[in-house]
Structure formats: C-alpha cells, structure tokens
Amino acid sequence: MGCTTSSVDTSASEIRFAARGSDRKADRVNALRGLEEDAPISPPENLGVVGNCLICLPEACVRVLGIAPNINDKGETDKRFWLGRAWQLRALSLRRYRAQVLSKQKPLTAQEKKAIDEALQDPAKRALALKIQKMWRGAVERHTASLSSVLTPLGYHPTAFHGTVLFMHGSG
C-alpha cells in the first residue's frame, strides 16, 4: 500500500539539516525516530470535506512531520518538499497512533469484558453509553472535516508554515 520506511543515518542527517540552517529540535526528533514514512497511496472510503485538499509542504514541515519528501525544486537533485492530499497526512497520523499507542495497550482481560457486559445489561447505563458513543463519533467527524486535524502537529513550530500551499477545488 505504499507503506514503506527507510532508515536515516543520524549523523549524516544532522549534518545535512544543519547545513541548510534548519530547526535543530525537529531534526533531533526525527533523527532519534530514525524513520521517514512514505504516504499511503490508497484513499479511505470516506474522505470527508477536506480529504482531497492538495497540500504542498516545505522542507521544515516535512522534517517536523517525519514524512519522506517526494518532490524537489527546479534544478535540484534531492527531494525536499512533499505534495499530497490531506487524507494521506491523516492516514500517516493514524498509522503512527496505532503503532505508538494502541499496540502498547494491553487487551482487556476476561474479567474486564465481563464487567462491561454486565454494566451494559442495565438499560439506563446502555442508553448513556450509546449517547456518549454518538457524541464521540460526531466530534471525530467534525475534527476530520477540518484542516486542523492534519496541521495540528505543526502548530508548535514557528517556521513550519512558511511556504505551505493549500489547494482546494469544488466539484460543481
């Protein structure tokens, strides 16, 4: 599915980024992470309102997000920028969340599952749980229908947005 990772030589990447005058903190984070991820190529079923928004990210954003650059500037041989869709950044974020958070959680024990099943036998508790579930799903839908769901990781890096280009078009 276009889901590949490549190792980055820490010393070489720090030297390369330092030569370009980049954000040293973001460079260290990605060097410690040691991975640059390629964006997925198969879109999800529900893209949402902004899913097809084209985003061109400059070099600083690419480093902060830890994604593999896929385009270069005129006359340059190495790729420094990233061009893709908002859904691709969302899919990368979800992949990282699953790998870094969900994979480390212990599964529910049989006793915990039994306690949940017993609690849901009560009609009032079941109705409350379903109400909370509907509210949560609505919040998730509203969040994914905004660009903040994609660009939030860049919010604390002041140089990251410099040079970012967004392109949205309508169908009618």
C-alpha positions in Angstrom: 0.0 0.0 0.0 2.9 2.4 -0.4 3.7 2.0 3.3 7.5 1.9 3.4 10.0 3.2 5.9 13.7 3.9 5.3 16.4 4.3 7.9 18.1 7.6 8.2 21.8 7.9 9.2 21.6 10.1 12.3 25.0 11.8 11.9 24.6 12.4 8.1 21.0 13.7 8.6 22.1 16.1 11.3 24.9 17.4 9.2 22.7 17.8 6.1 19.9 19.6 8.0 22.4 21.8 9.9 24.0 22.9 6.6 20.5 24.1 5.5 20.0 26.1 8.6 17.0 24.1 9.8 15.1 23.8 13.1 17.6 21.7 15.2 14.9 20.5 17.6 12.8 18.9 14.8 16.0 17.4 13.3 16.9 15.7 16.6 13.4 14.4 17.0 13.4 12.8 13.5 17.0 11.6 13.9 16.0 9.9 17.1 12.9 8.5 15.5 15.2 7.3 12.6 12.3 6.9 10.2 10.8 8.8 7.3 7.5 7.5 6.3 6.0 7.4 2.8 2.4 8.5 2.5 -0.2 5.8 1.6 -1.5 5.7 -1.9 -4.9 4.1 -1.4 -7.6 6.5 -0.2 -10.0 5.6 2.6 -13.7 5.2 1.8 -14.9 8.4 3.5 -12.5 11.3 2.6 -14.5 13.9 4.4 -14.9 17.5 3.3 -11.2 18.4 3.1 -9.8 14.9 2.3 -8.9 15.8 -1.3 -7.3 19.1 -0.4 -3.8 19.2 -2.1 -1.1 20.3 0.3 2.5 21.3 -0.6 4.7 21.2 2.5 8.1 22.9 2.6 11.2 21.3 4.0 10.6 22.4 7.6 7.1 20.8 7.7 8.5 17.6 6.1 11.1 17.3 8.9 8.7 18.1 11.7 6.1 15.5 10.4 8.8 12.9 9.7 7.5 12.2 6.2 9.6 11.3 3.2 9.8 14.2 0.7 8.5 13.4 -2.7 9.2 16.5 -4.9 12.2 18.8 -5.5 12.7 22.3 -6.6 13.8 23.3 -10.1 17.3 22.1 -10.8 17.9 20.2 -7.6 18.6 16.5 -7.4 17.5 15.8 -3.8 13.8 16.0 -2.8 13.0 18.4 -0.1 9.2 19.1 -0.4 6.1 17.0 0.0 3.0 17.2 -2.2 0.0 15.1 -1.4 -3.6 15.1 -0.1 -4.9 15.8 3.4 -6.2 12.3 3.7 -2.6 11.0 3.3 -1.4 13.0 6.2 -4.4 11.8 8.3 -3.6 8.2 7.4 0.0 8.7 8.4 -1.1 10.1 11.7 -3.5 7.2 12.3 -0.7 4.7 11.4 1.6 6.3 13.9 -1.1 6.3 16.6 -1.8 2.6 16.1 1.9 1.8 16.2 3.0 4.0 19.1 -0.1 3.9 21.3 -2.6 1.2 20.5 0.0 -1.5 20.0 1.3 -0.9 23.5 -2.0 -1.2 25.3 -2.8 -4.4 27.0 -6.0 -6.2 25.7 -9.0 -6.3 28.1 -9.0 -9.3 30.4 -11.9 -11.7 30.6 -12.9 -10.2 33.9 -12.9 -6.6 32.5 -15.0 -7.8 29.5 -17.5 -9.5 31.8 -17.8 -6.3 33.9 -18.5 -4.2 30.9 -21.1 -6.7 29.6 -22.8 -6.8 33.0 -22.9 -3.0 33.1 -24.5 -2.8 29.7 -27.3 -5.0 30.8 -28.8 -2.1 32.6 -31.0 -0.1 30.1 -30.1 3.3 31.6 -26.4 2.6 31.5 -26.7 1.2 28.0 -28.6 4.3 26.8 -26.0 6.6 28.4 -23.1 4.6 26.7 -24.8 4.9 23.3 -25.4 8.6 23.8 -21.7 9.1 24.7 -20.7 7.0 21.6 -22.8 9.1 19.3 -21.4 12.3 20.7 -17.8 11.0 20.3 -18.4 9.9 16.7 -19.8 13.4 15.9 -16.8 15.0 17.4 -14.5 12.8 15.4 -16.4 13.6 12.2 -16.2 17.4 12.9 -12.5 17.1 13.7 -11.7 15.2 10.5 -13.7 17.7 8.4 -11.2 20.5 9.2 -7.6 21.1 8.3 -6.6 21.4 11.9 -6.7 17.6 12.1 -3.9 17.5 9.6 -1.9 20.6 10.5 -2.1 20.5 14.3 1.3 18.7 14.7 3.0 21.7 13.1 1.4 24.2 15.4 4.3 24.5 17.8 7.0 25.0 15.2 7.0 28.7 14.2 8.9 28.1 10.9 6.8 25.2 9.8 4.0 27.1 8.0 6.3 29.3 6.0 5.8 28.2 2.4 2.9 25.9 2.9 0.5 25.9 0.0 -3.1 24.6 0.2 -5.3 24.0 -2.9 -9.0 23.1 -2.6 -11.4 22.9 -5.5 -15.1 22.3 -5.8 -16.8 19.7 -7.9 -19.5 21.9 -9.3 
